mmCIF file with all atom_site columns, C-alpha atoms in Angstrom:
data_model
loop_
_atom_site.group_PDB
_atom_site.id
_atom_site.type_symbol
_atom_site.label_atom_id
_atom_site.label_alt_id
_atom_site.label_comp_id
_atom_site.label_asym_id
_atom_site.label_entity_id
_atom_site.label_seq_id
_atom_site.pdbx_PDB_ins_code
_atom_site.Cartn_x
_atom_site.Cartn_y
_atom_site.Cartn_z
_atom_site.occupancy
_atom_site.B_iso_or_equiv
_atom_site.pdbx_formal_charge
_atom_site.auth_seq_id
_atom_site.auth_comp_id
_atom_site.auth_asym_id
_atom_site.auth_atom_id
_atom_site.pdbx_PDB_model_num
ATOM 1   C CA . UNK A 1 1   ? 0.000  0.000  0.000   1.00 56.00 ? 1   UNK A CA 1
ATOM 2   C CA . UNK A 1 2   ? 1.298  3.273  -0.951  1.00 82.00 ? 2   UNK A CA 1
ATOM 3   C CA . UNK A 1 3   ? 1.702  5.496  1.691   1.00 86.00 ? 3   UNK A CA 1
ATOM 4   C CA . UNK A 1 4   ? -0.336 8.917  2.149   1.00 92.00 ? 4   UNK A CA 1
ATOM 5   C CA . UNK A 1 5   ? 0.854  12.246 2.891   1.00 93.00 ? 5   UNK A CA 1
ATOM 6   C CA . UNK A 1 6   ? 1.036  13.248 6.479   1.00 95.00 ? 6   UNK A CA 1
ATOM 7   C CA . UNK A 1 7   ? -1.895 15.762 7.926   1.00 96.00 ? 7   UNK A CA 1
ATOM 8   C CA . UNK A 1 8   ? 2.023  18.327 8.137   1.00 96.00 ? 8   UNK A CA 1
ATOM 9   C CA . UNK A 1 9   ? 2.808  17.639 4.606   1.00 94.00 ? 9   UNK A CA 1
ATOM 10  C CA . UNK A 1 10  ? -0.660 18.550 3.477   1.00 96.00 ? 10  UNK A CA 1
ATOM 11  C CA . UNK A 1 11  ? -0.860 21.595 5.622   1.00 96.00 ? 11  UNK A CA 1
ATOM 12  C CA . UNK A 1 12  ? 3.040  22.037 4.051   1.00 95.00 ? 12  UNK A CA 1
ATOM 13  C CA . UNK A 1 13  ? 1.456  21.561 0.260   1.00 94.00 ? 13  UNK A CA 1
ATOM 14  C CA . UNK A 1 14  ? -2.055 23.911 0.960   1.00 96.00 ? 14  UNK A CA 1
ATOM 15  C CA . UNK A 1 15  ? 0.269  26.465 2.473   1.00 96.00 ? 15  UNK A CA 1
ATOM 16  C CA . UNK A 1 16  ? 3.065  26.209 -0.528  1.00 94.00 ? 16  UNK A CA 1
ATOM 17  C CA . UNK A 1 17  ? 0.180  27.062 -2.604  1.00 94.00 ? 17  UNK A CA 1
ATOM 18  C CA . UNK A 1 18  ? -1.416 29.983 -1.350  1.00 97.00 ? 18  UNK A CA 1
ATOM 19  C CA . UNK A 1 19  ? 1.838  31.505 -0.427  1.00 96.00 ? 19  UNK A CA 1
ATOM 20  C CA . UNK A 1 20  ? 2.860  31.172 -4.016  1.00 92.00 ? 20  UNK A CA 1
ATOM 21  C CA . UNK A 1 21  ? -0.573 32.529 -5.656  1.00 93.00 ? 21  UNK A CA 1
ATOM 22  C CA . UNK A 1 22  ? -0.570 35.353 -3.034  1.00 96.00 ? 22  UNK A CA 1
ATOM 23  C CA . UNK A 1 23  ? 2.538  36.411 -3.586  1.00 95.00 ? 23  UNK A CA 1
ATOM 24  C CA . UNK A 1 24  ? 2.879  36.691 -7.457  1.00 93.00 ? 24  UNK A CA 1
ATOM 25  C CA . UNK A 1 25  ? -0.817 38.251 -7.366  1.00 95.00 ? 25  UNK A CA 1
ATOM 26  C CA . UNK A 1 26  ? 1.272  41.118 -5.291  1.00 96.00 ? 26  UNK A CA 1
ATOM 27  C CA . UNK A 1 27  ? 4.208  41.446 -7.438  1.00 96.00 ? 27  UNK A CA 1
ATOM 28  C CA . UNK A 1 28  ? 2.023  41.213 -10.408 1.00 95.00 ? 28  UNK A CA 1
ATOM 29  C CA . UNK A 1 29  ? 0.264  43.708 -8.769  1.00 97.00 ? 29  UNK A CA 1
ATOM 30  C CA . UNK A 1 30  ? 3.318  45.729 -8.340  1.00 98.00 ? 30  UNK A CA 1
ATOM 31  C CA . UNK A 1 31  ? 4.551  46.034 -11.989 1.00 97.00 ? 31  UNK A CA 1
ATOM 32  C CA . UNK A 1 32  ? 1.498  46.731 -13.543 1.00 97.00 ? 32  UNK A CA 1
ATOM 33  C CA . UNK A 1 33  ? 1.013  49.960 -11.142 1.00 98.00 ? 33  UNK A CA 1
ATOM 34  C CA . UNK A 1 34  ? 4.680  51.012 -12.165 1.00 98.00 ? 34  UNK A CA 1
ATOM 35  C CA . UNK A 1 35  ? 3.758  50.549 -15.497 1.00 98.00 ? 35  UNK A CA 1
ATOM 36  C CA . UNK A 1 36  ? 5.086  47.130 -16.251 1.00 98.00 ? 36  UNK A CA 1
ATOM 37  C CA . UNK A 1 37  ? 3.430  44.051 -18.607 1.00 97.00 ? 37  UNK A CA 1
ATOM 38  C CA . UNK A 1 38  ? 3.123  41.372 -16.533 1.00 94.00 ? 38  UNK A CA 1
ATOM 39  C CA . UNK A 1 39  ? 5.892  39.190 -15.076 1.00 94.00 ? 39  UNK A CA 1
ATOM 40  C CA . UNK A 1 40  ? 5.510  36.220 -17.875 1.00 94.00 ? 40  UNK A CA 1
ATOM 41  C CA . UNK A 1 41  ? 7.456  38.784 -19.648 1.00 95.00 ? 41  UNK A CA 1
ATOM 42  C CA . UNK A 1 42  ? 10.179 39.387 -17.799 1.00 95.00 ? 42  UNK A CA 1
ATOM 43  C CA . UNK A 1 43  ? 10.724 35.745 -17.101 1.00 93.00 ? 43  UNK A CA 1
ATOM 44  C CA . UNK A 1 44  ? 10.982 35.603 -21.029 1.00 95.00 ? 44  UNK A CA 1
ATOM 45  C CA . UNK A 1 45  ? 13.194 38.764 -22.109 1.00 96.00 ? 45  UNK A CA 1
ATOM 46  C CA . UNK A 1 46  ? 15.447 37.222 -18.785 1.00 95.00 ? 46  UNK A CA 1
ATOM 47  C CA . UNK A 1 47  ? 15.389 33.791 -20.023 1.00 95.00 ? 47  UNK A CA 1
ATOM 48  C CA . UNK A 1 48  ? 16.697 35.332 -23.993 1.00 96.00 ? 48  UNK A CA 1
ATOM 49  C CA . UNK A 1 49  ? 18.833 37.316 -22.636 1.00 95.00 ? 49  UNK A CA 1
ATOM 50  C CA . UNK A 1 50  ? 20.342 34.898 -20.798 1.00 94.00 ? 50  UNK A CA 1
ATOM 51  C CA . UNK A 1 51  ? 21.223 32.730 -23.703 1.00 93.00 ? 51  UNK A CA 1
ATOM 52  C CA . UNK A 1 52  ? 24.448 32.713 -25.146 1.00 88.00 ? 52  UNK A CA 1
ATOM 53  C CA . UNK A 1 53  ? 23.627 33.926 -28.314 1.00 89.00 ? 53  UNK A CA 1
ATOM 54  C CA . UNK A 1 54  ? 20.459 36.264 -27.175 1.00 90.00 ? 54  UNK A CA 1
ATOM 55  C CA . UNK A 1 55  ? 18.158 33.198 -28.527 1.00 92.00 ? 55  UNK A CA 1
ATOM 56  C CA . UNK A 1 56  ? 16.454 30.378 -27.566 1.00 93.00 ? 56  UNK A CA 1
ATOM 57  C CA . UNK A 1 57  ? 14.034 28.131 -29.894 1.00 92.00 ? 57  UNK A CA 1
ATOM 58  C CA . UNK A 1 58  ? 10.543 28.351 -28.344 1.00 90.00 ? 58  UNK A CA 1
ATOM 59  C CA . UNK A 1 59  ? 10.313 25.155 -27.315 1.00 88.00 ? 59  UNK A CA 1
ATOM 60  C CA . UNK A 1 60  ? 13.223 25.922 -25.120 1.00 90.00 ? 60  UNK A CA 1
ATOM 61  C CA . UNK A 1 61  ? 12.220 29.063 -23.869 1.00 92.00 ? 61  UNK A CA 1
ATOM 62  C CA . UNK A 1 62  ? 8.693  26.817 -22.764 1.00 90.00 ? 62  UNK A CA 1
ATOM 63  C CA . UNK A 1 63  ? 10.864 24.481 -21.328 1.00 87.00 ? 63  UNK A CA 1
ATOM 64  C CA . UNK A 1 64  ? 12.765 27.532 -18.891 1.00 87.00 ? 64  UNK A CA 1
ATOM 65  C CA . UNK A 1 65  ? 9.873  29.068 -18.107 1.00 84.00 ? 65  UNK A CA 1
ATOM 66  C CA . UNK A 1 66  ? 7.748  26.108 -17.328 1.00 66.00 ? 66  UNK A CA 1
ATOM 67  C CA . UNK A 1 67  ? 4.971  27.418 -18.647 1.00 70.00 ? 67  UNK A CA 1
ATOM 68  C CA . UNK A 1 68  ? 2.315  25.398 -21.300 1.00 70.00 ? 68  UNK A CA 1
ATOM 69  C CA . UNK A 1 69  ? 2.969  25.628 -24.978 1.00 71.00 ? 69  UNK A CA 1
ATOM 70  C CA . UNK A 1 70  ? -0.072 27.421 -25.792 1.00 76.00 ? 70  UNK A CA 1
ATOM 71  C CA . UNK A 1 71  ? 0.822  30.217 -23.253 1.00 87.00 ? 71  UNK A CA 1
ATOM 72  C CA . UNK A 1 72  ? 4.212  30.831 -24.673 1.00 89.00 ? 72  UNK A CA 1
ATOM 73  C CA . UNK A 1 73  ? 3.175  31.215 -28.577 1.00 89.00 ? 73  UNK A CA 1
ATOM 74  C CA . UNK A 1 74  ? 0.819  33.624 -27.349 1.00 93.00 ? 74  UNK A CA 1
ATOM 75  C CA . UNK A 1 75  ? 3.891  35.440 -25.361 1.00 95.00 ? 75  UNK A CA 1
ATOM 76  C CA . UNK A 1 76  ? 6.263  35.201 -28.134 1.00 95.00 ? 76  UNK A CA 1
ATOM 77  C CA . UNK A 1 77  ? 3.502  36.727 -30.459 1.00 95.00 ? 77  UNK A CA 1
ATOM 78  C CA . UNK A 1 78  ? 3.138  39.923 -28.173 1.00 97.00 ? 78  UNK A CA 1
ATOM 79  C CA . UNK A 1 79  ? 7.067  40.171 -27.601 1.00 97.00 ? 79  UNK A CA 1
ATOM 80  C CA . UNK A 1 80  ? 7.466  40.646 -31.444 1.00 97.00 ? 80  UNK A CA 1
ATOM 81  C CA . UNK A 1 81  ? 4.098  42.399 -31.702 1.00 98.00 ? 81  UNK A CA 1
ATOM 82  C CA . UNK A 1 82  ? 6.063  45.122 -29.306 1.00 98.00 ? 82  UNK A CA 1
ATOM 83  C CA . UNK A 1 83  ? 9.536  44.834 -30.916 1.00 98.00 ? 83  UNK A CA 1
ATOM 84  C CA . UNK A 1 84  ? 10.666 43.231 -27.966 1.00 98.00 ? 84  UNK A CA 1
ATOM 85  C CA . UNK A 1 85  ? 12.038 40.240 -29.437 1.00 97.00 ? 85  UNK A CA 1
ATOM 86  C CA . UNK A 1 86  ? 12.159 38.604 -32.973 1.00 96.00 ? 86  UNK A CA 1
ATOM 87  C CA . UNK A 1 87  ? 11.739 35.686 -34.587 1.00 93.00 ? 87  UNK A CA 1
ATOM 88  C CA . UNK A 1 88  ? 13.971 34.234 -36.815 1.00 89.00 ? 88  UNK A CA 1
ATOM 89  C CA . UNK A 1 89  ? 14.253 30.490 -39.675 1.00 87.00 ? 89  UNK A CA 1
ATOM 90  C CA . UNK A 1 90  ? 16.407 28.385 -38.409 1.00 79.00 ? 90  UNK A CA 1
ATOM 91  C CA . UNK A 1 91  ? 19.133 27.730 -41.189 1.00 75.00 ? 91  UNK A CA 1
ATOM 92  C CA . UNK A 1 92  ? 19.221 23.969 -40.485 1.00 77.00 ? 92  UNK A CA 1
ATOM 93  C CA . UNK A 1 93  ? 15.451 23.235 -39.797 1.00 75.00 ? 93  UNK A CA 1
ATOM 94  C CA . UNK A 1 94  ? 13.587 25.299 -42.309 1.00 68.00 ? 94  UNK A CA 1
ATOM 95  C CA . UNK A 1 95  ? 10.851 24.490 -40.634 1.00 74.00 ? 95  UNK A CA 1
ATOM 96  C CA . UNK A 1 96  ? 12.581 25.613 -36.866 1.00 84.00 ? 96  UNK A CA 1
ATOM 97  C CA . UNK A 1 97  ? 12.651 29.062 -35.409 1.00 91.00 ? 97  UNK A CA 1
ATOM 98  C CA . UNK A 1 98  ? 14.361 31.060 -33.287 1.00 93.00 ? 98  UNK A CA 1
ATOM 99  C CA . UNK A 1 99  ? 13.211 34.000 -31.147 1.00 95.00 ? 99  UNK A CA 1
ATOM 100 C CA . UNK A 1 100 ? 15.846 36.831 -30.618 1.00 95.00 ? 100 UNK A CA 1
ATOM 101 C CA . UNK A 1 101 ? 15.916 38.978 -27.921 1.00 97.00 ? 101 UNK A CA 1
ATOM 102 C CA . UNK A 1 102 ? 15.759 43.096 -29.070 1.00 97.00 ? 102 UNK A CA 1
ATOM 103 C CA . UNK A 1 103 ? 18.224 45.748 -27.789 1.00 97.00 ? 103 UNK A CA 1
ATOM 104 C CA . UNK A 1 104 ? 14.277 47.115 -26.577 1.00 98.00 ? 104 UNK A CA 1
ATOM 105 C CA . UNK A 1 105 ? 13.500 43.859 -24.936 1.00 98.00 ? 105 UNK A CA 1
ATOM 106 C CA . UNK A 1 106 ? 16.922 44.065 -22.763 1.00 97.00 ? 106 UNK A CA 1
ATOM 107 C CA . UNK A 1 107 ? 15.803 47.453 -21.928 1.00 98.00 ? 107 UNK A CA 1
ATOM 108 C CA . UNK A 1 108 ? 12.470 46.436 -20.696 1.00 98.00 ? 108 UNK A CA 1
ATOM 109 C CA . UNK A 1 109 ? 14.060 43.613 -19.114 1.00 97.00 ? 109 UNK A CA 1
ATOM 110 C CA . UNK A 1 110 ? 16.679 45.944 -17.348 1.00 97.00 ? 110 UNK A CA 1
ATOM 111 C CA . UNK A 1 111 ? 14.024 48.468 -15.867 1.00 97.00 ? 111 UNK A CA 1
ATOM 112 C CA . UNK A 1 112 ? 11.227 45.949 -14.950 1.00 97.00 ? 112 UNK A CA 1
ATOM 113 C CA . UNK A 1 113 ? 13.983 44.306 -12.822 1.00 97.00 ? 113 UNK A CA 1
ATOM 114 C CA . UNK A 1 114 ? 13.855 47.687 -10.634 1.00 96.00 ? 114 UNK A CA 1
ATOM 115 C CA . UNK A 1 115 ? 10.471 47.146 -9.699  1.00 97.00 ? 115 UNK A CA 1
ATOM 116 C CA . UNK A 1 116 ? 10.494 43.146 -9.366  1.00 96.00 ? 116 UNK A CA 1
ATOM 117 C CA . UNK A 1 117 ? 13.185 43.633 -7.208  1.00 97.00 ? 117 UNK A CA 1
ATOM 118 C CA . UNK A 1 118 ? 11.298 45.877 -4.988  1.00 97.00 ? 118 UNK A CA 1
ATOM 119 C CA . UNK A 1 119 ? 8.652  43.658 -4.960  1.00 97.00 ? 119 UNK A CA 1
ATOM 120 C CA . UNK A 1 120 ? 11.295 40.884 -3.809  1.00 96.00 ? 120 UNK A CA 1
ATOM 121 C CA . UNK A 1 121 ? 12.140 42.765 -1.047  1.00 97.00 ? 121 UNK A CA 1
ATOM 122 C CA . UNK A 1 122 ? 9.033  43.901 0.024   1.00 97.00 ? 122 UNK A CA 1
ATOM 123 C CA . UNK A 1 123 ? 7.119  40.341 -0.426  1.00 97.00 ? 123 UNK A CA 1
ATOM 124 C CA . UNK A 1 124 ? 9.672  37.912 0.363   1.00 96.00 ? 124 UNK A CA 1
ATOM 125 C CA . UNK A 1 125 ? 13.637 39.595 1.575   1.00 96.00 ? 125 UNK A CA 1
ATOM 126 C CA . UNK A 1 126 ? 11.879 42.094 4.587   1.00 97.00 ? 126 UNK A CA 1
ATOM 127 C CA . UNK A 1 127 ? 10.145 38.482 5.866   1.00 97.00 ? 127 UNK A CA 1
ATOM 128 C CA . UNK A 1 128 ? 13.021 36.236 5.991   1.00 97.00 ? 128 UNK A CA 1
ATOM 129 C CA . UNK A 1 129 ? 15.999 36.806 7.581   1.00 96.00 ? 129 UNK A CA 1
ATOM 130 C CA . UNK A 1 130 ? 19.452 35.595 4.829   1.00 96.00 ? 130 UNK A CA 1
ATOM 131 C CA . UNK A 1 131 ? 19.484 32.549 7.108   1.00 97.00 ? 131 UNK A CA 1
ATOM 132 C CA . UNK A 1 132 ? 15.907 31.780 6.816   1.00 97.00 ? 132 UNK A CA 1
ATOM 133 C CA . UNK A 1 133 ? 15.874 32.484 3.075   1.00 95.00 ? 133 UNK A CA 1
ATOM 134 C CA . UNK A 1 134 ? 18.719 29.886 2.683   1.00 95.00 ? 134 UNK A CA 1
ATOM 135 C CA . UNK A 1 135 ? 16.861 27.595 4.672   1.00 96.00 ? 135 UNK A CA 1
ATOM 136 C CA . UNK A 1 136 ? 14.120 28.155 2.364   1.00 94.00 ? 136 UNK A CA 1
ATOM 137 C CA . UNK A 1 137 ? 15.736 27.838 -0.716  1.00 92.00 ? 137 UNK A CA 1
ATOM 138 C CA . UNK A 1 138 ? 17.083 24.335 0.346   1.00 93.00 ? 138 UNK A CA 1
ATOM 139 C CA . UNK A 1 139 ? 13.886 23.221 1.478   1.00 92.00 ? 139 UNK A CA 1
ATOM 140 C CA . UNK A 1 140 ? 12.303 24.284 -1.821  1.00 90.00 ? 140 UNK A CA 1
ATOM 141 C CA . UNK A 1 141 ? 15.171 22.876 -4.017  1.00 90.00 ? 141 UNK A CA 1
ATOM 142 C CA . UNK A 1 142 ? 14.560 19.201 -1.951  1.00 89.00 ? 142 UNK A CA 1
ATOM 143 C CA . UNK A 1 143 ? 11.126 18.988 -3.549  1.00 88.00 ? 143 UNK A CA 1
ATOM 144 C CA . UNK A 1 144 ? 11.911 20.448 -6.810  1.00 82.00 ? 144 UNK A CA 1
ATOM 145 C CA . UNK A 1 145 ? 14.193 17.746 -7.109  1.00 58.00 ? 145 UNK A CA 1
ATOM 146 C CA . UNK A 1 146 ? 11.521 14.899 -6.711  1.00 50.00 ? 146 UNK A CA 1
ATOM 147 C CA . UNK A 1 147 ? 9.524  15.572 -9.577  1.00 51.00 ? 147 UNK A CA 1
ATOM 148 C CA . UNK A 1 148 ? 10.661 13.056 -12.027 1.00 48.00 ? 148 UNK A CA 1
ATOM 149 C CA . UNK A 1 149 ? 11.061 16.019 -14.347 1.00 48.00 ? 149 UNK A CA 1
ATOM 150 C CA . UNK A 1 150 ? 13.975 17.610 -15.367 1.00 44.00 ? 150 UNK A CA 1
ATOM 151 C CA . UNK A 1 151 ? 15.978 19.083 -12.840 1.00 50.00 ? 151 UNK A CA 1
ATOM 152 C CA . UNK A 1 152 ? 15.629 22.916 -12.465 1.00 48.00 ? 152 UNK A CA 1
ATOM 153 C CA . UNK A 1 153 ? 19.061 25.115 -13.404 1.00 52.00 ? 153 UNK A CA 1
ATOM 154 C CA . UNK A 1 154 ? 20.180 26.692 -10.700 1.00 53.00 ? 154 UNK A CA 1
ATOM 155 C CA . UNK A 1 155 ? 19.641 30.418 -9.696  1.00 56.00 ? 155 UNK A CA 1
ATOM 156 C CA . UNK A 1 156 ? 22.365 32.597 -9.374  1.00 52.00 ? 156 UNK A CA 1
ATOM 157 C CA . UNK A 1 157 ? 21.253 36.422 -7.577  1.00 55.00 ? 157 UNK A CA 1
ATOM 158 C CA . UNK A 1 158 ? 23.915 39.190 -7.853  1.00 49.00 ? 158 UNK A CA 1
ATOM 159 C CA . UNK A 1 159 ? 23.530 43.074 -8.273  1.00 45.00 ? 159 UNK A CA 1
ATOM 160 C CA . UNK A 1 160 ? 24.063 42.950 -12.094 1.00 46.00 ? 160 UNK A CA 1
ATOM 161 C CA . UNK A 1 161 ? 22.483 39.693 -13.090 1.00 48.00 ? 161 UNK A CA 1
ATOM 162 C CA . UNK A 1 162 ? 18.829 39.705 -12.374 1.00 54.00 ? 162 UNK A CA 1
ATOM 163 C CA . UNK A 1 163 ? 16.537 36.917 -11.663 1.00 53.00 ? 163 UNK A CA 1
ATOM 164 C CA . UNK A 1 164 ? 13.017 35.765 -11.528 1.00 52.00 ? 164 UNK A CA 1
#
């Protein structure tokens, strides 16, 4: 008989949850009163401009963003519709493509990070001590790690290289 999850690890799960809906609701929140599209655009400009050549085939920018495939045609279409990013025929695979990052999407990219980073701190850093954050992360990379699905790249936070 397979075992079921303790009346902690539910609580754990419900709590996981809400925590994460409440808190992007806020940040979303957040960027849109500074001005900002939403996050799911950030996360993509960041995940292009991340890559070493400023592209990523969409399948692979999907694939970072863990989003569904249907979502991220519909966010590559409104990235080019703003000159944001570009797409681009794949040399190779005629029937590939490639989206580009734009010098206009790195700019987004750039000043959406000050107000995500705000948000951050305000919704997560002014909550948790550095200690308690770490402890965090650790417990949050042990069940990201049980998935059966790929395992997640690792996040690297600095003052000039900005994350999700």
């Amino acid at each position: 008989m397979k075992r079921k999850p303790s009346t902690e690890a539910t609580s754990a799960w419900i709590r996981l949850m809400r925590v994460q809906s409440r808190v992007l609701d806020c940040v979303e929140q957040d960027l849109k009163k500074a001005g900002f599209p939403p996050l799911a655009w950030y996360d993509a400009l960041l995940e292009l401009s991340r890559a070493p050549s400023g592209e990523l085939r969409p399948v692979e920018l999907e694939r970072q963003m863990l989003i569904p495939q249907y979502s991220t045609s519909r966010l590559i279409d409104r990235l080019v519709d703003e000159g944001l990013a570009s797409r681009r025929e794949c040399k190779i695979d005629k029937r590939g493509q490639f989206v580009e990052i734009t010098e206009a999407g790195r700019e987004l990219q750039k000043r959406m990070w000050g107000a995500y980073s705000a948000a951050i701190e305000k919704y997560v850093g002014s909550k948790l001590s550095d200690a308690d954050a770490v402890k965090l992360s650790g417990l949050l990379d042990r069940l990201g790690c049980s998935c059966g699905e790929m395992k997640l790249p690792p996040i690297h936070v600095n003052e000039t290289t900005p994350s999700r």
